[in-house]
Structures are given as structure tokens and as C-alpha cells.
Short mmCIF file of C-alpha atoms in Angstrom, two decimals:
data_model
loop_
_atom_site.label_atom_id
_atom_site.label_comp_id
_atom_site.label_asym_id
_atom_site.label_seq_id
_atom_site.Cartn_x
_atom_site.Cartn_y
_atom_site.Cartn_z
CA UNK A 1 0.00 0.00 0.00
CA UNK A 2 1.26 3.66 -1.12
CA UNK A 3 0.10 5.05 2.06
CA UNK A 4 1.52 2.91 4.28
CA UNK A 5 4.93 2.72 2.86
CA UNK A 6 5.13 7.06 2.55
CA UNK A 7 4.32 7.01 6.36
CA UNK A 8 6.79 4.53 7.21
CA UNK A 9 9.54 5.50 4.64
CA UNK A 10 11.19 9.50 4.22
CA UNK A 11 11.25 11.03 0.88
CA UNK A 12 14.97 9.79 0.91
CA UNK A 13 14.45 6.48 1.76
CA UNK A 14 12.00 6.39 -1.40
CA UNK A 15 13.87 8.40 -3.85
CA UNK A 16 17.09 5.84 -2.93
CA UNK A 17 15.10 3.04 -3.80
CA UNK A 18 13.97 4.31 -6.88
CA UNK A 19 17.31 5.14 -8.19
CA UNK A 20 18.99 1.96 -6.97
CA UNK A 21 20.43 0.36 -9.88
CA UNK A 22 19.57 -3.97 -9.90
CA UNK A 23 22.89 -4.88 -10.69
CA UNK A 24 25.23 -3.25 -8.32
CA UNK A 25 22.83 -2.06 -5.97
CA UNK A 26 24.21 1.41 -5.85
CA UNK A 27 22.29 4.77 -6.58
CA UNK A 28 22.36 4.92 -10.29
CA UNK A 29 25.27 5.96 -12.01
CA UNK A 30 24.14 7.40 -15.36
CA UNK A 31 20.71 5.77 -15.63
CA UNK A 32 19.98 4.00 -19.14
CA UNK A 33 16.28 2.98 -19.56
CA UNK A 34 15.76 -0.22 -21.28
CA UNK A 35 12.50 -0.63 -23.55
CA UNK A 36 10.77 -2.47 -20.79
CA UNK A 37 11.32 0.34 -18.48
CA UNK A 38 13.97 -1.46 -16.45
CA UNK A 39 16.73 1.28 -15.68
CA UNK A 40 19.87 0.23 -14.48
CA UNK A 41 23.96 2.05 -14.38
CA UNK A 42 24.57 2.70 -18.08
CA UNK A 43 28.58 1.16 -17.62
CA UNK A 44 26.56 -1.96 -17.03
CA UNK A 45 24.19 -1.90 -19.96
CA UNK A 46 27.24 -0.64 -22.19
CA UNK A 47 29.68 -3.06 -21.24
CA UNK A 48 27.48 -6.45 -21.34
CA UNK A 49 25.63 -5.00 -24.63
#
């Protein structure tokens, strides 16, 4: 539930998550979006392209 999680969660919390990259589980370095909407660090997409 959206409400629950914003009470429970800051703005920060919520804007890391978004922004963590899959792969190396860092904020995103250089976000690349792929056509499924899947964004991940673009030295990631680049080098296993």
C-alpha cells in the first residue's frame, strides 16, 4: 500500500530506492532505460551490450 509505505519510509528512503540500480545495488550511475522500463547504471548496460 502507497500510504503505508510514505508514512513509514522519508522522501529519501523512497527516492534511494527508486534510483537503486539492480545490478550493483548502488544509486544509479548514469541511468539508461531499457524498452521495458527497467533502468539500471549505463557502464553496465554498455559493457554487457
Amino acid at each position: 500500500n502507497i500510504t503505508e509505505t510514505s508514512s513509514s519510509k522519508t522522501k529519501d528512503d523512497f527516492l534511494n530506492e527508486i534510483l537503486m540500480c539492480g545490478i550493483c545495488l548502488s544509486r544509479m550511475s548514469s541511468p539508461y532505460c531499457l524498452p521495458c522500463a527497467h533502468s539500471f547504471c549505463r557502464s553496465f548496460i554498455i559493457c554487457n551490450a
